[in-house]
PDB file of C-alpha atoms in Angstrom:
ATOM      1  CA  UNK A   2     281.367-192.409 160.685  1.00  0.00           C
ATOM      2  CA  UNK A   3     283.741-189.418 159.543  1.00  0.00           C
ATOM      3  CA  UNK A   4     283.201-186.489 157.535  1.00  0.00           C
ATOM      4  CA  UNK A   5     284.373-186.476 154.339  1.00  0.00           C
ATOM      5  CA  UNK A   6     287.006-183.713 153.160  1.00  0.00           C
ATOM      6  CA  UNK A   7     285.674-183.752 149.772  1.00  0.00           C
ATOM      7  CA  UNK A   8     282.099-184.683 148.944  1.00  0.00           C
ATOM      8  CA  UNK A   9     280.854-188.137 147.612  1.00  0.00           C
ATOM      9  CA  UNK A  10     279.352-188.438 144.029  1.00  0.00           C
ATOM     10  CA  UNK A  11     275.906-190.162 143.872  1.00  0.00           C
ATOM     11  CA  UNK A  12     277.459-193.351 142.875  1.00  0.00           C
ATOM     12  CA  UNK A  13     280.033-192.981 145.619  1.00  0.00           C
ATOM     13  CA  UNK A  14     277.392-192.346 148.137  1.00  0.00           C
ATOM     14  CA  UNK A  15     275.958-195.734 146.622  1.00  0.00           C
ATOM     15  CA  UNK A  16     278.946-197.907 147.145  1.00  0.00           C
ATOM     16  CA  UNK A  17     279.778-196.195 150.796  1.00  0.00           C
ATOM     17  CA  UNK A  18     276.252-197.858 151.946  1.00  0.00           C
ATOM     18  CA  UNK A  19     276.848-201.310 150.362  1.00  0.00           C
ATOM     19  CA  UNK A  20     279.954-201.219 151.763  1.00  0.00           C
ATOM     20  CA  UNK A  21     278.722-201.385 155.216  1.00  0.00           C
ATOM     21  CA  UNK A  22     278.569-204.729 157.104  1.00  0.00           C
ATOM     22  CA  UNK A  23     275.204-206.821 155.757  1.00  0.00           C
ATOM     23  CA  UNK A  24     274.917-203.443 153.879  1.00  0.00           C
ATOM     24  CA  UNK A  25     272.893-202.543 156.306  1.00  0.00           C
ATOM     25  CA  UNK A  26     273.467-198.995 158.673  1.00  0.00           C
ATOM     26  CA  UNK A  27     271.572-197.299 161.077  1.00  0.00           C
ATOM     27  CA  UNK A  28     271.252-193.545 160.944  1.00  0.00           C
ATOM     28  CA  UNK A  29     269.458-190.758 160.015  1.00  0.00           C
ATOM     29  CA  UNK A  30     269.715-188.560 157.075  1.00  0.00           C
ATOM     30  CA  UNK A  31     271.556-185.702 159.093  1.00  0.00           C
ATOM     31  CA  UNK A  32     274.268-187.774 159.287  1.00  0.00           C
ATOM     32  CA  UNK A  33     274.453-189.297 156.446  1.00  0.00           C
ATOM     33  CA  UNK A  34     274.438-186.407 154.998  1.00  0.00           C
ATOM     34  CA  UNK A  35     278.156-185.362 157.507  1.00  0.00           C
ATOM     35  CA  UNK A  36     279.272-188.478 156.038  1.00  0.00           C
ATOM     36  CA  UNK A  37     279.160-187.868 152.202  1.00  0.00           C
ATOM     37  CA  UNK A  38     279.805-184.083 152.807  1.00  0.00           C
ATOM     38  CA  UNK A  39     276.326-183.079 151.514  1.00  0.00           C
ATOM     39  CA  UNK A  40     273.961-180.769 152.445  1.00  0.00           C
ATOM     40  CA  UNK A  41     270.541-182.675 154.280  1.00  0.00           C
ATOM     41  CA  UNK A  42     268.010-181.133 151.818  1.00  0.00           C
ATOM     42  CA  UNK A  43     270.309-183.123 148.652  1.00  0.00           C
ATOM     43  CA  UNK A  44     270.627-186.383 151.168  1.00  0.00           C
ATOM     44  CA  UNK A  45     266.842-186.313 151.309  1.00  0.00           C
ATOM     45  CA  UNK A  46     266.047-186.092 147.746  1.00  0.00           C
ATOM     46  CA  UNK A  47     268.472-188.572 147.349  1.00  0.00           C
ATOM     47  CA  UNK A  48     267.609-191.519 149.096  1.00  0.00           C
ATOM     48  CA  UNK A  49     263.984-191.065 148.618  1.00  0.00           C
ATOM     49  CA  UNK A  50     264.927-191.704 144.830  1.00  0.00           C
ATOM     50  CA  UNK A  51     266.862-194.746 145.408  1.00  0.00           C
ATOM     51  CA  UNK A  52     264.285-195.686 147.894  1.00  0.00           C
ATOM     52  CA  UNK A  53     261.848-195.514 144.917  1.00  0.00           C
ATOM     53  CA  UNK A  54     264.291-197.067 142.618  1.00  0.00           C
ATOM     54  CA  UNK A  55     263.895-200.335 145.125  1.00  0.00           C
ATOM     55  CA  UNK A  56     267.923-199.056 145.449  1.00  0.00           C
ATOM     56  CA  UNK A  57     267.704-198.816 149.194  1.00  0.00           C
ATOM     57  CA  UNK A  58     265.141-200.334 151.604  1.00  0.00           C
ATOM     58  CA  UNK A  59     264.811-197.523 154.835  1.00  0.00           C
ATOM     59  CA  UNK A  60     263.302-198.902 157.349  1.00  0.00           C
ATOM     60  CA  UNK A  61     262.061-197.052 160.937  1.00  0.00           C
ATOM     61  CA  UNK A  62     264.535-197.814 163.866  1.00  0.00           C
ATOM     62  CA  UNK A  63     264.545-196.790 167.729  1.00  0.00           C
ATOM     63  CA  UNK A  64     265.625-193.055 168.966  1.00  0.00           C
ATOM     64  CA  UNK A  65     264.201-191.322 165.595  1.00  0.00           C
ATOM     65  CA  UNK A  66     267.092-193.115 163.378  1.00  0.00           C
ATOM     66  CA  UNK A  67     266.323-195.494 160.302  1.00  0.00           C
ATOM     67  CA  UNK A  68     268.050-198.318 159.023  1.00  0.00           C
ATOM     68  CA  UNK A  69     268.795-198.162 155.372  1.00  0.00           C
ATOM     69  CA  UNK A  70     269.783-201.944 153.476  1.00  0.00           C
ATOM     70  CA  UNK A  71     271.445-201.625 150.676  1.00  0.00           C
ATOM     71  CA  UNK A  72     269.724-203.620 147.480  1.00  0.00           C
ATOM     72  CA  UNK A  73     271.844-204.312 144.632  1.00  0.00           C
ATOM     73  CA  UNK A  74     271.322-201.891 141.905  1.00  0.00           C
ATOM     74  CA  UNK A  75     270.129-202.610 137.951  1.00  0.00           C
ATOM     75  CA  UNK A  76     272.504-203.088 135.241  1.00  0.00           C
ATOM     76  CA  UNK A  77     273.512-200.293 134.101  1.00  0.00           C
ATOM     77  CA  UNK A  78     273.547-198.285 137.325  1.00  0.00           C
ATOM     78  CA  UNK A  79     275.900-200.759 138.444  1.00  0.00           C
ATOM     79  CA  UNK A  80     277.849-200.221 135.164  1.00  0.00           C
ATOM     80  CA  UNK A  81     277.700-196.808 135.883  1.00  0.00           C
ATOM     81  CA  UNK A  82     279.106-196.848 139.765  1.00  0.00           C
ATOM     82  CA  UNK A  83     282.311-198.992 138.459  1.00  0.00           C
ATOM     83  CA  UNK A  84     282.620-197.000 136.299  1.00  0.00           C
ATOM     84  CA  UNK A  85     282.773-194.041 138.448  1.00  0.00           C
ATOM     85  CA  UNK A  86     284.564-195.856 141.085  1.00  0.00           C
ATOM     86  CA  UNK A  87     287.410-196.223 138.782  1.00  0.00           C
ATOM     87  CA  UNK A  88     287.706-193.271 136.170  1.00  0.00           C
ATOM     88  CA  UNK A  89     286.938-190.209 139.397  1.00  0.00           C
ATOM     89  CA  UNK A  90     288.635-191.400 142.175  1.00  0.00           C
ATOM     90  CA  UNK A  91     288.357-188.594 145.191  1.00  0.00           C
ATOM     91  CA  UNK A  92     291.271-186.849 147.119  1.00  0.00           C
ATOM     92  CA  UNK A  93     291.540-187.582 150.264  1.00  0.00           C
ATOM     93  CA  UNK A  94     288.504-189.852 150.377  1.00  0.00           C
ATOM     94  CA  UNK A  95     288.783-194.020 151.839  1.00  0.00           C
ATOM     95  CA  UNK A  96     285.660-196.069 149.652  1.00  0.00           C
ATOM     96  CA  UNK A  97     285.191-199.257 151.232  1.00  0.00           C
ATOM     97  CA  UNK A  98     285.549-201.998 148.750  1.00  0.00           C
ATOM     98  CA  UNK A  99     282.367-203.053 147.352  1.00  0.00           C
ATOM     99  CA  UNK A 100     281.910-206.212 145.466  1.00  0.00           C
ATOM    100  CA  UNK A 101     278.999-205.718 143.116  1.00  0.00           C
ATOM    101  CA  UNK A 102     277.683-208.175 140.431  1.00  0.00           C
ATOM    102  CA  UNK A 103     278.508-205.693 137.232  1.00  0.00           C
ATOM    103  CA  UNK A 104     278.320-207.864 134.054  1.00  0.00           C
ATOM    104  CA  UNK A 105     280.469-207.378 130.835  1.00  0.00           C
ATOM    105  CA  UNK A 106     280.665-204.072 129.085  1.00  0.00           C
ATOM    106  CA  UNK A 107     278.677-206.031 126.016  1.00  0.00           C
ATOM    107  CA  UNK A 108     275.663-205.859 128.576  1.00  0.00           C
ATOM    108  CA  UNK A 109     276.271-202.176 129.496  1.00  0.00           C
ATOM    109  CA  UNK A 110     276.333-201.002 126.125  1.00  0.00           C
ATOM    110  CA  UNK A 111     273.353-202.982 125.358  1.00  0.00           C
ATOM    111  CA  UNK A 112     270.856-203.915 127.904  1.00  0.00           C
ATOM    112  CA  UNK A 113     269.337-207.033 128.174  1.00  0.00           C
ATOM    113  CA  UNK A 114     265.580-207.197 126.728  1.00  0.00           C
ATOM    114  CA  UNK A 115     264.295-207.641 130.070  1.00  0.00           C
ATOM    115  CA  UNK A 116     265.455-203.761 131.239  1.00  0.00           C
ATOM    116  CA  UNK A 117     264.175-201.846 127.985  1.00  0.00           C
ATOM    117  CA  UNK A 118     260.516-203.541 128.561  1.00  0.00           C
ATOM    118  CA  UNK A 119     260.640-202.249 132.378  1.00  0.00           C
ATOM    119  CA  UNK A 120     260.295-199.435 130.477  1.00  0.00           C
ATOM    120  CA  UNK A 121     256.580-199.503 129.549  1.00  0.00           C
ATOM    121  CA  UNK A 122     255.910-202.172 132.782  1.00  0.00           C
ATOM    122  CA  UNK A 123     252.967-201.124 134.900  1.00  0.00           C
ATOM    123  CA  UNK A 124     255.183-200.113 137.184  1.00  0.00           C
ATOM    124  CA  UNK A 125     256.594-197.183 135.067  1.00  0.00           C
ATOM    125  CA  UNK A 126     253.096-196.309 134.192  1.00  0.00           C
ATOM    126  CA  UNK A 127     251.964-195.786 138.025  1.00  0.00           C
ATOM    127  CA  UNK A 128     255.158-193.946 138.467  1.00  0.00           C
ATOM    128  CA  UNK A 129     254.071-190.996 135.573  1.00  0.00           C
ATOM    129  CA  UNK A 130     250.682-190.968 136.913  1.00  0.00           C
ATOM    130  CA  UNK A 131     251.729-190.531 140.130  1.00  0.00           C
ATOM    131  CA  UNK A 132     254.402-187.894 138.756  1.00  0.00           C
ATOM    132  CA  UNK A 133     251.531-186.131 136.759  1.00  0.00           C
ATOM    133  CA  UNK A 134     249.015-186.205 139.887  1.00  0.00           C
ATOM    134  CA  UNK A 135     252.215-184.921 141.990  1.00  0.00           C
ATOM    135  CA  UNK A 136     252.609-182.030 139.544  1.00  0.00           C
ATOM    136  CA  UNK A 137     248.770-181.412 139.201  1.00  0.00           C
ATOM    137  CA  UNK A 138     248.127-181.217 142.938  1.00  0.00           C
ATOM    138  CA  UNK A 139     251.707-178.762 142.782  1.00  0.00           C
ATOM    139  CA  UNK A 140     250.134-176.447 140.064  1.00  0.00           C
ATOM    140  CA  UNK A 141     246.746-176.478 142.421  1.00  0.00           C
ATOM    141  CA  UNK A 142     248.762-175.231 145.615  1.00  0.00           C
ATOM    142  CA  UNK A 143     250.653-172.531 143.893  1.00  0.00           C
ATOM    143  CA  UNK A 144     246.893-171.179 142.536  1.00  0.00           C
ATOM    144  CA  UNK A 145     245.829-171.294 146.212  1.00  0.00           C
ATOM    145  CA  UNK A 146     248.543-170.161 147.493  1.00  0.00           C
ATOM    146  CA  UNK A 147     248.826-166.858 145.114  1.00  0.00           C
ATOM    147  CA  UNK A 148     244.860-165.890 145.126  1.00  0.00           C
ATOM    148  CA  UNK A 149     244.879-166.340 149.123  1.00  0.00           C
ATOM    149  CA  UNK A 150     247.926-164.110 149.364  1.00  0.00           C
ATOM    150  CA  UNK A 151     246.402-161.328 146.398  1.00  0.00           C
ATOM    151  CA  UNK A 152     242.862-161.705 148.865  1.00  0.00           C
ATOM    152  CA  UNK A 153     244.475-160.891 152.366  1.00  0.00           C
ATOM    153  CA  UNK A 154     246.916-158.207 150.495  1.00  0.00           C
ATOM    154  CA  UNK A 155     243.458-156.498 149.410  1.00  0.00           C
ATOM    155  CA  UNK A 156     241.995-156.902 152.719  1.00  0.00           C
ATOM    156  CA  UNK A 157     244.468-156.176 154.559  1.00  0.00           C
ATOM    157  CA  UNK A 158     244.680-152.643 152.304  1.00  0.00           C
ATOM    158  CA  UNK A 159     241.149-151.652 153.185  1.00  0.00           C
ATOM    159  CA  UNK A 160     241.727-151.163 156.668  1.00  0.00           C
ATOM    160  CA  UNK A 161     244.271-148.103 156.752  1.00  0.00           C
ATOM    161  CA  UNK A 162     242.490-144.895 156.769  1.00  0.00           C
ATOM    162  CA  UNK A 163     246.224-143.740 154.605  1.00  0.00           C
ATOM    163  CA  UNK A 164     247.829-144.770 151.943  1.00  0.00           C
ATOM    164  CA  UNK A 165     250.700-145.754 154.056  1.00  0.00           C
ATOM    165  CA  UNK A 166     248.778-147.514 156.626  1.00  0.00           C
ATOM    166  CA  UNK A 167     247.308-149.902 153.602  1.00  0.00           C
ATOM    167  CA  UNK A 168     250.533-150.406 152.684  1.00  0.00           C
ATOM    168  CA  UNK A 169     251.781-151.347 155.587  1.00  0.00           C
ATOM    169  CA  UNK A 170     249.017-153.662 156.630  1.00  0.00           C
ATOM    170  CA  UNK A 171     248.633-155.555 153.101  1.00  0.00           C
ATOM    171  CA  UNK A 172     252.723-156.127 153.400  1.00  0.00           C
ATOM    172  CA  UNK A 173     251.884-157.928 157.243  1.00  0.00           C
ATOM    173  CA  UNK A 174     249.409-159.934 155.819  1.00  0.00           C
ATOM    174  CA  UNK A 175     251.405-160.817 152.956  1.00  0.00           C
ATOM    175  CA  UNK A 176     254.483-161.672 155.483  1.00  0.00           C
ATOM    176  CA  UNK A 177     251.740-163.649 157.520  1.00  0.00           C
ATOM    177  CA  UNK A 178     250.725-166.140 154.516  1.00  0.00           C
ATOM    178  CA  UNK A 179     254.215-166.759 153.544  1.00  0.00           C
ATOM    179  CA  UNK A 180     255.496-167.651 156.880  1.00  0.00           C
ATOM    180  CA  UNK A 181     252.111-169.982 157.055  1.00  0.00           C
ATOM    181  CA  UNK A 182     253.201-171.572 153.972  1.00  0.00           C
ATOM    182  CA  UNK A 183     257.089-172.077 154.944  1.00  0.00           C
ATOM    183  CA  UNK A 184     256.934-172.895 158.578  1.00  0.00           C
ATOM    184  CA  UNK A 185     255.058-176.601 158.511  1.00  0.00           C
ATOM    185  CA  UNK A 186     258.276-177.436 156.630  1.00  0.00           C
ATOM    186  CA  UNK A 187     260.806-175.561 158.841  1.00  0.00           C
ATOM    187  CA  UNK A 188     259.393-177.251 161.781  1.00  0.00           C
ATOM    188  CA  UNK A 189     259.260-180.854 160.422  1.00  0.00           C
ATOM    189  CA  UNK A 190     262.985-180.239 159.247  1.00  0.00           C
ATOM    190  CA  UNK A 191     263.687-179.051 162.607  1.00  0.00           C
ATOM    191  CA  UNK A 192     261.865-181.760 164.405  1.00  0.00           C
ATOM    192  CA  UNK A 193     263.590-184.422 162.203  1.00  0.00           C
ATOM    193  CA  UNK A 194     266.933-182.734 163.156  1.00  0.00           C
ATOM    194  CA  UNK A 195     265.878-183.313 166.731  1.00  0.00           C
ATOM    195  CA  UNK A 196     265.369-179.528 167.683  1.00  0.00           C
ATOM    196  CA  UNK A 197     262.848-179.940 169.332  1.00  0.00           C
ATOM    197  CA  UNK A 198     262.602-176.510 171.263  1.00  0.00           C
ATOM    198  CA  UNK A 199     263.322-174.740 167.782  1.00  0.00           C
ATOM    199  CA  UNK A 200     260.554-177.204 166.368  1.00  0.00           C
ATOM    200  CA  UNK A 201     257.678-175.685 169.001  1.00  0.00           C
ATOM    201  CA  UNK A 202     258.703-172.622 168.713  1.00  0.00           C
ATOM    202  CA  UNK A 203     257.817-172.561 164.617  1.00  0.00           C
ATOM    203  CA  UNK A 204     254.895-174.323 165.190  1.00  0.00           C
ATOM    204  CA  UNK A 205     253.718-171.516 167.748  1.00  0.00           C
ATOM    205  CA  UNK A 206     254.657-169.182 165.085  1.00  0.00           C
ATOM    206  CA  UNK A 207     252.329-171.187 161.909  1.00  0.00           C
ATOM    207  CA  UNK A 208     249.791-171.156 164.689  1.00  0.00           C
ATOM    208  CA  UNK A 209     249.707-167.234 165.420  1.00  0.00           C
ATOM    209  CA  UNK A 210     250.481-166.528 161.590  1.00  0.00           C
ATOM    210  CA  UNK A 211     247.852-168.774 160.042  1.00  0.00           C
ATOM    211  CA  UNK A 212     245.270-167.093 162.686  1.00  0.00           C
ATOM    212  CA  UNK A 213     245.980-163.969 161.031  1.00  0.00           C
ATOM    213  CA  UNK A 214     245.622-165.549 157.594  1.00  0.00           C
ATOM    214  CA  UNK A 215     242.494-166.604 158.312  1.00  0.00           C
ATOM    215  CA  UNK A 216     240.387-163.641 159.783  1.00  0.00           C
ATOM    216  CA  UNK A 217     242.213-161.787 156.398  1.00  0.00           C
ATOM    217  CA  UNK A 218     240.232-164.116 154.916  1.00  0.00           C
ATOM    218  CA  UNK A 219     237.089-164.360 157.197  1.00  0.00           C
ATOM    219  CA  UNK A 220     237.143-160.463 156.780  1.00  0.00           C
ATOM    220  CA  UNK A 221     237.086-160.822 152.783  1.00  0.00           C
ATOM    221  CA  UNK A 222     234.509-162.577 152.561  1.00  0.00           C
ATOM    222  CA  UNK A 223     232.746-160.845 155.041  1.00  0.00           C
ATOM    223  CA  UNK A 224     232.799-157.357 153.324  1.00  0.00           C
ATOM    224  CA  UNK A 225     232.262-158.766 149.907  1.00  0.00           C
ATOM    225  CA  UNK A 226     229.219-160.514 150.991  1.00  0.00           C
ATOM    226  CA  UNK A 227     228.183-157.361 153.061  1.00  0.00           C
ATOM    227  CA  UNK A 228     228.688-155.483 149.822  1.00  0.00           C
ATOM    228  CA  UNK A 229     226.776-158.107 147.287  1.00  0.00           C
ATOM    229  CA  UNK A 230     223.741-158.384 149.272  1.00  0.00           C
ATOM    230  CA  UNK A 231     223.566-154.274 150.040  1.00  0.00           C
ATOM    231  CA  UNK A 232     223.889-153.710 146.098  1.00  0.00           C
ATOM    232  CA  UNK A 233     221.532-156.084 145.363  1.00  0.00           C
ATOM    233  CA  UNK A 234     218.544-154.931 147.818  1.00  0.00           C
ATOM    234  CA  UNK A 235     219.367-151.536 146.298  1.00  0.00           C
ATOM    235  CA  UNK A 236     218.297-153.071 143.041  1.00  0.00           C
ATOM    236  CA  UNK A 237     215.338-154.689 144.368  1.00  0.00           C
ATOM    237  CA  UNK A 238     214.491-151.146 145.778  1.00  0.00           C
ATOM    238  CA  UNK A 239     214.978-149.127 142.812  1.00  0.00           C
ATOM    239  CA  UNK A 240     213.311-151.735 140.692  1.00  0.00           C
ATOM    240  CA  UNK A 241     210.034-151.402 142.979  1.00  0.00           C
ATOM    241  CA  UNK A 242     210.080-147.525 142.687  1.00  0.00           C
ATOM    242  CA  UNK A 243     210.065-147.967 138.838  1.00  0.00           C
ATOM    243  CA  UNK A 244     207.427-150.570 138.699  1.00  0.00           C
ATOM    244  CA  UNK A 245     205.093-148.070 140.939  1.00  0.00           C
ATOM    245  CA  UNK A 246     206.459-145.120 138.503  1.00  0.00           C
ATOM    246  CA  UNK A 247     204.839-147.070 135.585  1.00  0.00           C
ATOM    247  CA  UNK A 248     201.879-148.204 136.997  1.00  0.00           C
ATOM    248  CA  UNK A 249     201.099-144.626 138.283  1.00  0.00           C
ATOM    249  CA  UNK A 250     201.868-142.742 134.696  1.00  0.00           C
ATOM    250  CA  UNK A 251     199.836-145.819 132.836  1.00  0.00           C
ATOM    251  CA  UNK A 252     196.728-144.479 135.194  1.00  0.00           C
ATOM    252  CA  UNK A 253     197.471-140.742 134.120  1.00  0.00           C
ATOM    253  CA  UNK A 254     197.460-142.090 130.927  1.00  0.00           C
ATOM    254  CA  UNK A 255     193.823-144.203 131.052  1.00  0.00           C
ATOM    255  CA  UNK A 256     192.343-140.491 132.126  1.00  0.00           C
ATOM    256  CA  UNK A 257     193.110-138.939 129.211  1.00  0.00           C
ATOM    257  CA  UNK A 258     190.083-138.720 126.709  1.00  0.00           C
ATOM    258  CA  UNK A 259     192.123-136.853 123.714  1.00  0.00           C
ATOM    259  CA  UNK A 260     192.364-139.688 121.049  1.00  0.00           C
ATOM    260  CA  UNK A 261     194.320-137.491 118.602  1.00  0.00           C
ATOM    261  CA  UNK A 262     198.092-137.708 117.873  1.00  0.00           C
ATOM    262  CA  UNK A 263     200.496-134.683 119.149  1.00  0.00           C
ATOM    263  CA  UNK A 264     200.958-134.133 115.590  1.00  0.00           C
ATOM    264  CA  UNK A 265     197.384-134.035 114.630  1.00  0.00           C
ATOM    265  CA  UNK A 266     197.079-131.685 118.030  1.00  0.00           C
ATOM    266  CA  UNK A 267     200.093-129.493 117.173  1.00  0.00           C
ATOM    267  CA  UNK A 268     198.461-129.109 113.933  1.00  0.00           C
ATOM    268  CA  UNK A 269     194.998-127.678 114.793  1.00  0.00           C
ATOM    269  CA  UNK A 270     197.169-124.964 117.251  1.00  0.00           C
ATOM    270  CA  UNK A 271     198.708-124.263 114.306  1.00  0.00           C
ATOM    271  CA  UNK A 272     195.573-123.384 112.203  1.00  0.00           C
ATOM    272  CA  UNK A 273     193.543-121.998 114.877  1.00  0.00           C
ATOM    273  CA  UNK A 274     196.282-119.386 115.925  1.00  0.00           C
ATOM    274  CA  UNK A 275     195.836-116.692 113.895  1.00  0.00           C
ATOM    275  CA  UNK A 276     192.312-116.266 115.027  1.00  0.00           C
ATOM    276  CA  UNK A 277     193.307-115.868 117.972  1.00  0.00           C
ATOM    277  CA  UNK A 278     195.551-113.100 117.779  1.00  0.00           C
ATOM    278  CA  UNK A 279     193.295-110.684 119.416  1.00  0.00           C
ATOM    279  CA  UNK A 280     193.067-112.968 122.855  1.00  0.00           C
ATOM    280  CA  UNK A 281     196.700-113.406 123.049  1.00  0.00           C
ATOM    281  CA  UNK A 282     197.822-109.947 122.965  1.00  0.00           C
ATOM    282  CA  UNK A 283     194.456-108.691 125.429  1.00  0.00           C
ATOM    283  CA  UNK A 284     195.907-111.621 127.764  1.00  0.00           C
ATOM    284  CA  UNK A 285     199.889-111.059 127.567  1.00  0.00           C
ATOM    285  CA  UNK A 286     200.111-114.773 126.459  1.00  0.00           C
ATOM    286  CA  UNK A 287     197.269-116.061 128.651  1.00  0.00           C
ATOM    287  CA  UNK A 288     199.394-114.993 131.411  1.00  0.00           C
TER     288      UNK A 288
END
């Protein structure tokens, strides 16, 4: 295979593999991706779609290559590449002739009854759960992945004794959760590329970085438990010194004989004072 000066269109790319002998090619995706001048990442995406489209079969094959078979395409897909094949034709670019069965331009304008009910076939239906699951389970990682990064930020805060020193240590654990979330798929990438020694080496790193991650997270829940349990037996203790408070003035209380009311009390003071006039002043005020 050659690289391409100019890169392939999807249907392009479509027609280069049926153009292959039985339609049939062993490779990988790497260079695939050479071939059609695309990057791997878009070569990927690519195939797994006409993979799921039952487009192209990929099959495992010796030394870490696959074989991909070529499946003829629906209706108006196959409109679709002729059409491309003859309205955009690229510079500089050799497309092996492909003979496809594309019917009359009736049937591509209107497609036959059978494609507009594989529409709402159970097959369609699987694929939007599966594309609703796909984006629930998404939706779910991205939660877990921002409230375990906010946790080991905050964690990772409380241990400088400076404001600089929290900084600094809630930006490392920060660094250390993103680099756990971005390496598994640097090193598969890697390992699929056949770098194998760049491959270890980022799984060595996930391995050190996810450590950190989790005694961030050990250390969070640690202190917060620590925390919960001391605030609540100081509860428990302040709660028993007010029950013993109570019971103690409620005794104080069952030894007093005075039935009156303060009022009635402050009352009687009042009308007995003058009389006693004489004592107050020979006393200073009972003093």
């Amino acid at each position: 295979m050659t690289d391409h000066q100019q890169p392939l269109t999807k249907t392009q790319a479509l027609a280069w593999l049926h153009g292959q002998p039985d339609r049939t090619i062993a490779t990988t995706v790497s260079d695939l991706a050479r071939s059609w001048g695309w990057n791997r990442s878009t070569t990927s995406r690519r195939v797994k779609v006409w993979v799921a489209a039952g487009q192209l079969v990929r099959t495992p094959g010796p030394d870490g290559r696959s074989i991909f078979t070529a499946r003829t395409p629906d209706v108006p897909q196959v409109c679709d590449a002729a059409a491309a094949l003859t309205s955009s034709p690229a510079k500089s670019l050799v497309i092996p002739t492909v003979s496809l069965p594309v019917q009359s331009s009736a049937h591509c304008e209107h497609p036959p009854g059978g494609i507009a009910q594989h529409v709402g076939s159970p097959i369609a239906a699987v694929r939007i759960t599966r594309a609703a699951g796909g984006a629930a389970l998404a939706a779910l990682a991205v939660a877990v992945a921002w409230f375990g990064i906010r946790i080991n930020a905050w964690y990772g805060g409380t241990l400088g004794r400076t404001p600089e020193a929290s900084t600094l240590l809630s930006g490392l654990s920060v660094s250390a959760d993103v680099l756990a979330l971005i390496l598994p798929t640097t090193a598969r990438t890697l390992w699929t590329d056949r770098r194998r020694m760049a491959a270890a080496v980022a799984w060595a790193l996930w391995t050190i970085t996810i450590a950190v991650a989790l005694m961030a997270t050990v250390g969070f829940a640690a202190l917060n438990i620590a925390d919960t349990t001391a605030a609540r037996a100081k509860a428990v203790t302040e709660r028993a010194a007010l029950t013993a408070r109570i019971e103690r003035l409620r005794a104080e209380r069952g030894g007093i004989t005075e039935g009156r009311s303060v009022a009635a009390i402050e009352a009687e003071l009042q009308r007995t004072q003058p009389g006693a006039a004489t004592v107050w002043r020979a006393t200073a005020g009972c003093r």
